[in-house]
Amino acid sequence: MLKTLSAQVKEYKKPSILAPFFIVCEVIVELLIPFLMASIIDKGVSSGNMKHVYLIGGIMVLMAMCSLTFGVLSGKYAAKASTGFAKNLRKAMYENIQSFSFSNIDKYSTAGLVTRMTTDVTNVQNAYQMILRMCFRAPMMLIVALIMCITISPKLSLLLFIAVIFLGFCLFLIISNAHPIFMKVFEKYDDLNGSVQENVNAIRVVKAYVREDYEIKKFEKSADNVYKLFVKAESILSFNMPAMMLTIYACILGLSWFGANMIVVGDLTTGQLVSLFSYIMNIMMSLMMLSMVFVMVTMAKASAERIAEVIEEKSDLTNGENPDFDVKNGDIDFNNVNFAYKQGSKKYVLQNINLHIKSGETVGIIGGTGSSKSSLVSLISRLYDVSEGEVLVGGKDVRAYDIETLRNEVSVVLQKNVLFSGTIKENLRWGDKEATDEDIKRVCKLACADEFIELMPDKYDTYIEQGGNNVSGGQKQRLCIARALLKKPKILILDDSTSAVDTATDAKIRAAFATEIPNTTKIIIAQRISSVQDADKIVVLDDGKISGIGTHEELLVNNEIYADVYNSQMKGEEEEYEIAK
């Protein structure tokens, strides 16, 4: 974990070194001041030597100014290093997430990833800044002050060693009990953020079903879980300050008692005792700083482990040693394919799939809910790898291709259509960032999206809200189809992506595909028979297995599942027609 996180310091190594350097300078100057104070008392005030008082006093003022300057510089560089470190952590996580396969993404919730990139990174950032400043300041102050104390009185210095050992033991007990609770706290944070995200995304449904009270109670429960765990963790950490104060006051009492006796017998001067009080306060302050660092690090350790987990996660899908960068055509072959989402599992969602599609063919896929239609097509662009068998594109195993090259030749319009905040043009250029206005208009015409775009005030410069909330479901589907077409793919997959458009528009889109992109292999997953009945062949899936392959006419005769679906849909259309009459 430490190696993973420290690698993200990168260009902020210089400020990470300068911050503790100036801290060390500040501490050295600070700890010389009490020594000079003893000199003023013993050699100046006691003997009435005002010249010595003025000289040493002037030196102390200059040293105080130097200490202030060093403190400001250390704070500046510590802030720069910690914020830069946090920036690099977020960047490293985000970049690695982009390389995840679907199976990697399935391991983490969206809310969990958001928490790691916000709350967890902030905790690590604060801890890093504190480490740069206090982790160098406190030990340095502790060591130098102890040396000065030993120089003045070795006997009284034993009190400080006892205090350090006692406090260290207390801190160990506190941290070892608090860390496991903080691990649970951040897991509950994920649940809390997940509750908020789900509610905001589905706010229309919540209001439509008047479920605000239920959602409030669910959020309160998540917030209450975080509250209880934090109270438990902070209750343990609260022992830190009493232990610290007990140690400080015990040291002061011991030093006062033994120091006074030593002054009486002449083993210690008044100035030296004053210096010892200053040094013991410095030592106690350094111990207090260290305890604060340990508390912060205890919280940050849980966050750091969660961050490192994301950065160290390796994608299940990688290129081979010599990947192929040329996809010859849109031929697709499934040879004895079995597939399970979990690696090593024998619980296959696709079983014994043998399917051969020629380049340029239009293939329809029909099947009930849960028949693994989407799972089947996700293997083509290698969103997942097969468990057994092989999937060939252009005559080669998909695992032999460079992943980006393969996916650039396979356009997928998924069931859940996603548009991003920006103009229509900006959204469409996800398909081809170099696309001209003429290219955009052409694909929009093919997808029948031009019909509604031309009616908008700003036309292709119309701003799309996040998630496409200011366009209808059918309009969103047509824009996503147009975006996919801009890639000029060798394979186009429509995963139930015309379900929200009317049958007439659906027919227009399919007719445009047939005439405008005849050489592109087209795979259409649909619930409506009318969407696939003109396909070159139709695949019927049932519970992850191929139930039948053939044309519309062949399947009506030979496949009972297909015939049942067709008859039920035809009956429904006839009933609607009778009602309309």
XYZ file of C-alpha atoms in Angstrom:
581
model
C 0.000 0.000 0.000
C 2.716 2.511 0.986
C 4.612 1.850 -2.245
C 1.438 2.389 -4.300
C 0.552 5.661 -2.605
C 4.081 7.071 -2.395
C 4.439 6.591 -6.162
C 1.773 9.294 -6.587
C 3.896 12.015 -4.955
C 5.650 12.356 -8.353
C 6.351 16.016 -9.217
C 5.673 17.085 -5.631
C 8.797 15.446 -4.200
C 10.626 18.782 -3.927
C 7.972 20.507 -1.739
C 7.635 17.237 0.200
C 11.343 17.536 1.095
C 11.412 21.313 1.633
C 8.474 21.278 4.079
C 10.219 19.048 6.678
C 13.547 20.821 6.032
C 12.102 24.169 7.087
C 10.325 22.459 9.990
C 13.681 21.162 11.263
C 15.165 24.661 10.958
C 12.195 26.124 12.849
C 12.483 23.574 15.668
C 16.236 24.092 16.112
C 15.754 27.858 16.401
C 12.790 27.495 18.784
C 14.602 25.140 21.118
C 17.628 27.427 21.418
C 15.433 30.203 22.839
C 14.856 28.575 26.295
C 18.606 27.956 26.541
C 19.190 31.677 25.931
C 16.459 32.511 28.448
C 18.386 30.603 31.132
C 21.470 32.642 30.229
C 19.553 35.905 30.657
C 18.289 34.856 34.096
C 21.548 33.412 35.444
C 24.100 35.779 33.854
C 22.032 38.894 33.270
C 19.141 39.380 35.698
C 20.746 37.660 38.707
C 24.039 39.559 38.341
C 22.477 42.845 37.166
C 24.324 42.711 33.816
C 21.829 44.602 31.593
C 24.240 44.613 28.630
C 24.070 40.819 28.593
C 20.258 40.994 28.861
C 19.984 43.352 25.849
C 22.458 41.326 23.745
C 20.837 37.949 24.359
C 17.370 39.512 24.135
C 18.171 40.911 20.676
C 19.461 37.542 19.553
C 16.217 35.937 20.803
C 14.109 38.429 18.782
C 16.062 37.626 15.609
C 15.721 33.904 16.263
C 11.941 34.321 16.789
C 11.681 36.089 13.412
C 13.679 33.311 11.750
C 11.417 30.725 13.381
C 8.351 32.535 12.026
C 9.827 32.625 8.493
C 10.724 28.942 8.599
C 7.217 28.104 9.872
C 5.524 30.015 7.040
C 7.707 28.340 4.392
C 7.134 24.876 5.834
C 3.358 25.477 5.835
C 3.437 26.695 2.230
C 5.380 23.693 0.926
C 3.395 21.194 3.013
C 0.128 22.550 1.579
C 1.499 22.391 -1.968
C 2.776 18.829 -1.507
C -0.398 17.491 0.146
C -2.859 19.023 -2.329
C -0.712 17.870 -5.256
C -0.533 14.387 -3.766
C -4.344 14.334 -3.453
C -4.688 15.463 -7.069
C -2.446 12.631 -8.261
C -4.333 10.055 -6.180
C -7.652 11.063 -7.751
C -6.087 11.055 -11.205
C -4.499 7.623 -10.678
C -7.793 6.114 -9.495
C -9.797 7.695 -12.302
C -7.332 6.586 -14.986
C -7.273 3.038 -13.637
C -11.071 2.895 -13.478
C -11.159 3.736 -17.204
C -9.144 0.574 -17.899
C -11.468 -1.676 -15.852
C -13.372 -4.441 -17.546
C -17.047 -4.865 -16.685
C -16.111 -7.644 -14.254
C -13.727 -5.246 -12.447
C -16.393 -2.561 -12.280
C -18.857 -5.088 -10.844
C -16.636 -5.341 -7.727
C -17.224 -1.711 -6.735
C -20.381 0.318 -6.295
C -20.569 3.737 -7.945
C -21.118 5.326 -4.534
C -18.070 3.456 -3.183
C -15.834 4.814 -5.938
C -17.144 8.350 -5.378
C -16.424 8.066 -1.634
C -12.880 6.894 -2.331
C -12.204 9.801 -4.684
C -13.634 12.412 -2.288
C -13.786 11.578 1.431
C -10.979 9.012 1.419
C -8.589 11.181 -0.605
C -9.317 14.174 1.660
C -8.455 12.079 4.727
C -5.169 10.963 3.169
C -4.392 14.535 2.054
C -4.873 15.892 5.589
C -2.803 13.077 7.055
C 0.001 13.665 4.530
C 0.127 17.368 5.330
C 0.205 16.611 9.042
C 2.937 14.014 8.529
C 5.094 16.474 6.575
C 4.801 19.062 9.326
C 4.224 17.360 12.663
C 5.925 14.037 11.997
C 9.165 15.928 11.507
C 8.526 18.757 13.918
C 7.457 16.615 16.885
C 10.285 14.013 16.825
C 12.849 16.723 16.138
C 11.513 18.841 18.993
C 11.359 15.790 21.240
C 14.939 14.684 20.514
C 16.524 18.155 20.746
C 14.569 19.017 23.914
C 15.610 15.719 25.526
C 19.229 16.401 24.640
C 18.994 19.869 26.177
C 17.331 18.434 29.299
C 20.037 15.788 29.669
C 22.650 18.508 29.250
C 21.073 20.513 32.088
C 20.122 17.626 34.440
C 20.464 13.927 33.564
C 18.578 12.907 36.730
C 15.431 14.946 35.983
C 15.515 13.725 32.371
C 14.522 10.256 33.607
C 11.033 11.641 34.314
C 10.641 12.439 30.629
C 11.684 8.966 29.494
C 9.085 7.415 31.797
C 6.445 9.817 30.445
C 7.282 8.988 26.808
C 7.050 5.222 27.436
C 3.713 5.553 29.277
C 2.174 7.759 26.579
C 3.424 5.507 23.770
C 1.714 2.523 25.396
C -1.566 4.476 25.702
C -1.444 5.533 22.040
C -0.831 1.959 20.921
C -3.963 0.743 22.742
C -6.091 3.598 21.365
C -5.010 3.164 17.733
C -5.247 -0.630 17.661
C -8.877 -0.426 18.857
C -9.949 2.527 16.696
C -8.634 1.429 13.269
C -11.054 -1.515 12.669
C -14.001 0.769 13.457
C -12.870 3.380 10.935
C -12.744 0.648 8.267
C -16.434 -0.037 8.954
C -17.216 3.703 8.978
C -16.081 4.189 5.383
C -18.042 1.147 4.237
C -21.140 2.776 5.742
C -20.197 5.996 3.958
C -20.528 4.034 0.712
C -24.066 3.007 1.705
C -24.912 6.607 2.588
C -23.652 7.970 -0.737
C -25.402 5.116 -2.554
C -28.700 6.073 -0.934
C -28.297 9.703 -2.038
C -27.248 8.763 -5.569
C -30.127 6.336 -6.044
C -32.644 8.854 -4.740
C -31.417 11.726 -6.933
C -31.242 9.568 -10.073
C -34.751 8.204 -9.502
C -36.332 11.369 -8.086
C -39.131 11.329 -10.694
C -40.123 7.794 -9.692
C -39.915 8.679 -5.995
C -42.295 11.596 -6.472
C -44.587 9.676 -8.810
C -45.104 6.986 -6.153
C -45.077 9.484 -3.235
C -42.204 7.611 -1.566
C -40.411 10.628 -0.093
C -41.050 9.510 3.504
C -39.690 6.041 2.777
C -36.549 7.476 1.148
C -36.035 9.871 4.066
C -36.234 6.981 6.543
C -33.804 4.928 4.439
C -31.353 7.847 4.356
C -31.755 8.451 8.100
C -30.937 4.799 8.757
C -27.722 5.031 6.691
C -26.770 8.327 8.345
C -27.499 6.848 11.778
C -25.175 3.898 11.059
C -22.348 6.303 10.192
C -23.139 8.356 13.304
C -23.033 5.357 15.667
C -19.740 4.065 14.287
C -18.143 7.508 14.405
C -19.286 7.960 18.004
C -17.777 4.592 18.887
C -14.474 5.404 17.149
C -14.260 8.941 18.546
C -15.087 7.628 22.032
C -11.970 5.491 21.858
C -9.895 8.373 20.474
C -11.181 10.647 23.248
C -8.883 8.822 25.698
C -5.964 10.420 23.867
C -6.273 13.873 25.461
C -6.789 12.690 29.090
C -3.756 10.414 28.759
C -1.788 13.333 27.354
C -2.817 15.776 30.082
C -2.185 13.200 32.815
C 1.349 12.754 31.490
C 1.986 16.522 31.219
C 0.780 17.394 34.716
C 2.573 14.412 36.265
C 5.797 15.605 34.645
C 5.279 19.185 35.842
C 4.582 18.040 39.408
C 7.560 15.697 39.419
C 9.839 18.335 37.932
C 8.650 20.978 40.453
C 9.187 18.684 43.416
C 12.553 17.248 42.513
C 13.773 20.474 40.855
C 13.028 22.560 43.974
C 14.940 20.098 46.152
C 17.904 20.220 43.767
C 17.946 24.043 43.857
C 18.011 23.941 47.664
C 21.070 21.674 47.732
C 22.744 23.630 44.917
C 22.588 20.978 42.147
C 20.424 23.201 39.928
C 20.056 26.933 39.282
C 16.775 28.846 38.991
C 17.487 29.629 35.328
C 18.113 25.972 34.567
C 14.823 24.990 36.229
C 12.966 27.590 34.124
C 14.658 26.165 31.035
C 13.660 22.641 32.054
C 10.028 23.762 32.396
C 10.205 25.226 28.883
C 11.768 22.075 27.492
C 9.335 19.771 29.226
C 6.448 21.765 27.726
C 8.127 21.437 24.331
C 8.451 17.699 24.859
C 4.823 17.391 25.955
C 3.688 19.505 22.998
C 5.669 17.289 20.649
C 4.037 14.225 22.202
C 0.637 15.875 21.780
C 1.445 16.542 18.131
C 2.474 12.927 17.656
C -0.750 11.747 19.262
C -2.736 13.957 16.861
C -0.743 12.530 13.962
C -1.461 8.994 15.135
C -5.176 9.779 15.411
C -5.238 11.267 11.912
C -3.170 8.415 10.492
C -5.525 5.915 12.114
C -8.412 7.431 10.159
C -6.327 7.879 7.017
C -4.993 4.307 7.082
C -8.474 2.934 6.424
C -8.925 5.442 3.581
C -5.453 4.730 2.185
C -6.167 1.006 1.990
C -9.387 1.679 0.055
C -7.581 4.041 -2.364
C -4.704 1.613 -2.912
C -7.214 -1.154 -3.615
C -8.601 0.780 -6.607
C -5.183 1.864 -7.917
C -3.765 -1.676 -7.635
C -6.799 -3.325 -9.263
C -5.727 -4.905 -12.548
C -8.096 -5.228 -15.467
C -9.186 -8.766 -16.235
C -8.898 -7.914 -19.933
C -5.460 -7.130 -21.336
C -3.766 -7.209 -24.715
C -1.597 -10.160 -25.677
C 2.112 -9.849 -26.410
C 1.660 -9.001 -30.097
C -1.914 -7.747 -30.544
C -3.466 -7.442 -33.991
C -4.411 -3.891 -35.046
C -6.451 -4.760 -38.135
C -10.007 -6.109 -38.120
C -10.512 -7.552 -41.594
C -14.325 -7.553 -41.763
C -17.500 -8.032 -39.745
C -17.620 -11.849 -39.737
C -18.596 -13.180 -36.294
C -18.240 -16.770 -35.068
C -19.152 -18.267 -31.705
C -17.516 -21.670 -31.358
C -18.637 -23.848 -28.415
C -18.898 -20.815 -26.126
C -19.701 -21.089 -22.426
C -19.714 -17.968 -20.287
C -20.001 -17.178 -16.559
C -19.649 -13.716 -15.049
C -17.538 -14.974 -12.153
C -14.165 -16.380 -13.134
C -13.841 -20.079 -12.399
C -17.576 -20.508 -11.874
C -19.401 -23.322 -13.649
C -22.719 -21.507 -13.350
C -22.864 -20.486 -17.001
C -25.241 -17.780 -18.240
C -24.447 -18.850 -21.826
C -24.036 -22.517 -22.700
C -22.800 -24.278 -25.819
C -23.245 -21.304 -28.152
C -22.434 -21.989 -31.789
C -23.342 -19.133 -34.082
C -21.883 -17.951 -37.401
C -22.642 -14.526 -38.896
C -21.290 -13.292 -42.225
C -20.065 -9.744 -42.721
C -22.906 -7.430 -43.783
C -25.700 -9.704 -42.512
C -28.533 -8.435 -40.363
C -29.186 -10.757 -37.438
C -32.044 -10.480 -34.984
C -31.889 -11.879 -31.447
C -35.111 -12.693 -29.613
C -35.559 -14.137 -26.142
C -37.313 -13.670 -22.853
C -36.051 -11.568 -19.964
C -32.942 -13.175 -18.500
C -32.179 -15.271 -21.569
C -28.681 -13.633 -21.757
C -29.126 -11.715 -24.998
C -26.999 -8.778 -23.772
C -24.394 -11.169 -22.381
C -24.049 -12.770 -25.808
C -23.294 -9.538 -27.686
C -21.004 -8.204 -24.930
C -18.536 -10.969 -25.838
C -18.161 -9.610 -29.383
C -16.502 -6.327 -28.324
C -14.723 -8.171 -25.501
C -16.444 -6.421 -22.646
C -16.077 -9.843 -21.028
C -13.966 -12.863 -21.970
C -15.514 -16.260 -22.621
C -15.109 -18.951 -19.964
C -14.772 -21.700 -22.575
C -14.660 -21.778 -26.369
C -13.842 -18.804 -28.585
C -15.393 -15.762 -30.239
C -13.972 -14.791 -33.634
C -14.324 -11.418 -35.361
C -12.955 -11.095 -38.879
C -11.714 -14.684 -38.622
C -9.543 -14.054 -35.542
C -10.085 -14.638 -31.834
C -11.133 -11.373 -30.176
C -8.390 -11.942 -27.584
C -5.791 -11.615 -30.345
C -6.795 -8.021 -31.127
C -5.725 -4.791 -29.503
C -8.750 -3.994 -27.318
C -9.138 -0.392 -28.506
C -8.867 -1.451 -32.156
C -11.560 -4.106 -31.695
C -13.953 -1.784 -29.874
C -13.486 0.946 -32.447
C -14.807 -1.492 -35.064
C -17.786 -2.564 -32.932
C -20.433 0.057 -32.168
C -22.804 -0.844 -29.352
C -26.014 0.955 -28.484
C -26.793 -0.419 -25.048
C -30.149 -0.997 -23.368
C -29.530 1.891 -21.022
C -28.907 4.872 -23.278
C -26.508 7.435 -21.838
C -26.030 11.011 -22.984
C -23.588 13.417 -21.379
C -23.990 17.087 -20.497
C -23.093 19.140 -23.561
C -24.551 19.992 -26.959
C -26.013 17.441 -29.356
C -22.932 17.845 -31.555
C -20.587 17.197 -28.633
C -22.497 14.064 -27.692
C -22.511 12.737 -31.247
C -18.791 13.366 -31.694
C -18.121 10.695 -29.089
C -18.477 8.430 -32.119
C -15.932 10.407 -34.143
C -14.289 13.503 -32.675
C -13.275 14.643 -36.184
C -16.804 14.354 -37.632
C -17.964 17.289 -39.739
C -21.395 18.910 -39.501
C -22.363 17.068 -42.713
C -21.355 13.716 -41.177
C -23.454 14.469 -38.108
C -26.505 15.404 -40.142
C -26.138 12.272 -42.288
C -26.114 9.835 -39.358
C -28.938 11.705 -37.641
C -31.005 11.252 -40.778
C -30.216 7.510 -40.783
C -31.294 7.281 -37.126
C -34.392 9.456 -37.767
C -33.054 11.890 -35.167
C -33.104 14.843 -37.567
C -36.897 14.895 -37.311
C -36.876 16.319 -33.779
C -33.464 18.062 -33.838
C -34.576 20.410 -36.608
C -37.561 21.452 -34.480
C -35.351 22.544 -31.576
C -34.479 26.261 -31.317
C -30.713 25.669 -31.368
C -30.896 22.546 -33.510
C -27.577 20.636 -33.287
C -26.236 23.127 -30.737
C -29.058 22.338 -28.318
C -27.677 21.681 -24.841
C -28.303 18.216 -23.410
C -28.678 18.069 -19.630
C -26.789 15.479 -17.604
C -28.193 12.030 -18.388
C -30.232 13.456 -21.277
C -33.056 14.530 -18.970
C -34.354 17.188 -21.358
C -35.084 14.738 -24.214
C -37.540 11.846 -24.363
C -36.591 8.162 -24.197
C -37.159 7.697 -27.933
C -35.149 10.806 -28.815
C -32.323 9.638 -26.565
C -32.284 6.248 -28.315
C -32.097 7.807 -31.760
C -29.240 10.107 -30.717
C -27.327 7.122 -29.338
C -27.856 5.208 -32.601
C -26.565 8.215 -34.564
C -23.530 8.411 -32.283
C -22.767 4.734 -32.888
C -23.072 5.164 -36.654
C -20.481 7.963 -36.645
C -17.819 5.387 -35.764
C -18.355 3.800 -39.207
C -18.113 0.379 -37.563
C -17.761 -3.007 -39.169
C -20.253 -4.350 -36.597
C -23.272 -2.484 -35.224
C -25.094 -3.891 -32.187
C -28.483 -2.487 -31.179
C -29.325 -3.891 -27.742
C -33.081 -3.284 -27.515
C -32.269 0.283 -28.480
C -35.428 1.053 -30.450
C -37.880 -0.026 -27.739
C -38.911 3.576 -27.015
C -39.644 4.560 -30.634
C -42.821 3.804 -32.526
C -42.978 0.955 -35.049
C -43.009 3.318 -38.040
C -39.796 5.048 -36.944
C -38.283 1.657 -36.107
C -39.020 0.511 -39.661
C -37.473 3.674 -41.138
C -34.272 3.158 -39.153
C -33.970 -0.465 -40.269
C -34.630 0.481 -43.900
C -31.933 3.161 -43.735
C -29.469 0.617 -42.353
C -30.175 -1.779 -45.206
C -29.489 0.838 -47.886
C -26.843 3.069 -46.296
C -24.577 0.599 -44.426
C -24.968 -2.676 -46.351
C -21.437 -3.906 -45.530
C -21.811 -3.426 -41.773
C -22.847 -6.482 -39.768
C -25.994 -5.515 -37.876
C -27.158 -7.353 -34.739
C -30.535 -6.267 -33.409
C -31.746 -7.403 -29.994
C -35.465 -6.723 -29.681
C -38.624 -7.671 -27.862
C -40.839 -6.874 -30.866
C -40.969 -9.456 -33.641
C -41.544 -6.622 -36.128
C -38.074 -5.242 -35.344
C -36.293 -8.424 -36.485
C -38.639 -10.257 -38.862
C -36.880 -8.876 -41.969
C -33.427 -9.932 -40.706
C -31.310 -12.383 -42.733
C -31.608 -14.737 -39.773
C -33.029 -14.649 -36.287
C -31.523 -16.284 -33.192
C -33.892 -17.417 -30.442
C -32.317 -17.590 -26.988
C -33.846 -19.455 -24.073
C -32.172 -19.570 -20.646
C -28.698 -18.950 -22.116
C -29.009 -21.537 -24.889
C -29.823 -21.227 -28.571
C -33.324 -22.559 -29.075
C -33.443 -21.925 -32.814
C -31.839 -20.120 -35.777
C -33.575 -19.250 -39.023
C -35.617 -16.740 -40.961
C -38.926 -15.386 -39.711
C -40.897 -17.870 -41.813
C -38.714 -20.840 -40.808
C -38.955 -20.106 -37.083
C -42.732 -19.681 -37.207
C -42.911 -23.285 -38.375
C -39.980 -24.862 -36.510
C -39.635 -22.981 -33.215
C -42.374 -23.056 -30.620
C -40.966 -20.195 -28.508
C -40.762 -17.856 -31.494
C -44.216 -18.805 -32.694
C -45.712 -18.177 -29.230
C -44.125 -14.744 -29.006
C -45.299 -13.851 -32.511
C -48.857 -15.026 -31.888
C -49.121 -13.193 -28.563
C -47.870 -9.948 -30.115
C -50.167 -10.272 -33.130
C -53.105 -10.962 -30.833
C -52.259 -7.886 -28.778
C -52.109 -5.714 -31.898
C -55.471 -7.041 -33.113
C -57.069 -6.304 -29.729
C -55.672 -2.755 -29.767
C -57.044 -2.298 -33.288
C -60.528 -3.499 -32.235
C -60.523 -1.138 -29.231
C -59.487 1.766 -31.466
C -62.407 0.998 -33.800
